[in-house]
Amino acid sequence: MLQNIFQLIDMRSFSSLWYWIALAVTWSTTSHWVLGVPFDMVTRARRRGGAEGEDLVTLTRINVARLMVIGREAGLALSLVASFLLSLLVVLGFVYHFEFAQAAALILVPLSLVGLLSLRLAAKLEPGLQPGGYDAEAVAQVLTRHRFRVQLIGLLAISVTALWGMFQNISHYYIG
């Protein structure tokens, strides 16, 4: 019984069901919350307009302002720490063959790219989100395009992770 539990929660990440669930939840959540705005809100704002559209613009303005404050106040420190940690994971994983680091890197490296794209988009949107700026349809279009890019990155990340995970599992089966 205990052996079955340890087999289910395996530290060899690519053979663990929990890793694949975490990967799916990560990318599902990332593509649903675009710049901190839930995508169902974007869809409702496009369909109904009016107050829903105003709410979309307001929430986008709040989240863009939050991202820009973080970027301006802690951007340098965050980029240094993130670069160090991602480099550490990549070296530990792919140079020293530590599977847990490989698994973490295959999730976090693409997520960092999404973070950079989101920060860049926030910087572009910030001036137009002031009163009298973008309307709800323009904000919805921008968020939809950004979501599409995030989904492409997620699709590529999941594909690369699946291929690498299959390679690792086959290698463990035949070699180890």
Coordinates of C-alpha atoms in Angstrom, one line a residue, residues 82-156:
A82 CA 14.8 35.1 -12.1
S83 CA 17.8 34.9 -14.5
F84 CA 19.9 33.3 -11.8
L85 CA 17.2 30.7 -10.8
L86 CA 16.3 29.8 -14.4
S87 CA 20.0 29.4 -15.3
L88 CA 20.5 27.3 -12.2
L89 CA 17.6 25.1 -13.2
V90 CA 18.7 24.7 -16.8
V91 CA 22.3 23.9 -15.8
L92 CA 21.3 21.5 -13.0
G93 CA 18.7 19.8 -15.3
F94 CA 20.4 19.6 -18.7
V95 CA 24.1 19.6 -17.8
Y96 CA 24.0 17.6 -14.6
H97 CA 20.9 15.5 -15.6
F98 CA 18.8 16.3 -12.5
E99 CA 15.3 15.4 -13.7
F100 CA 13.4 17.5 -11.2
A101 CA 15.3 20.6 -12.4
Q102 CA 14.6 19.7 -16.0
A103 CA 10.9 19.4 -15.2
A104 CA 10.8 22.7 -13.4
A105 CA 12.8 24.4 -16.1
L106 CA 10.4 23.1 -18.8
I107 CA 7.6 24.9 -16.9
L108 CA 9.3 28.0 -15.7
V109 CA 11.3 29.1 -18.7
P110 CA 8.3 29.4 -21.0
L111 CA 6.3 31.1 -18.2
S112 CA 9.1 33.6 -17.9
L113 CA 8.7 34.4 -21.6
V114 CA 4.9 34.9 -21.0
G115 CA 5.8 37.2 -18.1
L116 CA 8.1 39.3 -20.3
L117 CA 5.5 39.5 -23.0
S118 CA 2.9 40.5 -20.5
L119 CA 5.1 43.3 -19.0
R120 CA 5.8 44.5 -22.5
L121 CA 2.1 44.6 -23.4
A122 CA 1.4 46.4 -20.1
A123 CA 3.9 49.1 -21.0
K124 CA 2.2 49.6 -24.4
L125 CA -1.3 49.7 -22.9
E126 CA -0.6 52.0 -20.0
P127 CA -0.9 55.3 -21.7
G128 CA -4.1 54.4 -23.6
L129 CA -5.9 53.1 -20.5
Q130 CA -6.3 56.6 -19.0
P131 CA -9.8 58.1 -19.1
G132 CA -10.8 58.8 -22.7
G133 CA -8.3 56.3 -24.0
Y134 CA -9.0 52.8 -25.3
D135 CA -12.6 51.6 -25.6
A136 CA -13.6 48.1 -24.4
E137 CA -13.5 46.6 -27.9
A138 CA -9.9 47.8 -28.4
V139 CA -8.8 46.4 -25.0
A140 CA -10.6 43.1 -25.8
Q141 CA -8.8 42.8 -29.1
V142 CA -5.4 43.4 -27.5
L143 CA -6.1 40.9 -24.7
T144 CA -7.3 38.3 -27.3
R145 CA -4.2 38.7 -29.4
H146 CA -2.0 38.4 -26.2
R147 CA -4.0 35.3 -25.2
F148 CA -3.3 33.7 -28.6
R149 CA 0.4 34.3 -28.1
V150 CA 0.3 32.8 -24.6
Q151 CA -1.5 29.8 -26.0
L152 CA 1.1 29.3 -28.7
I153 CA 3.9 29.4 -26.2
G154 CA 1.9 27.0 -24.0
L155 CA 1.3 24.6 -26.9
L156 CA 5.0 24.7 -27.8

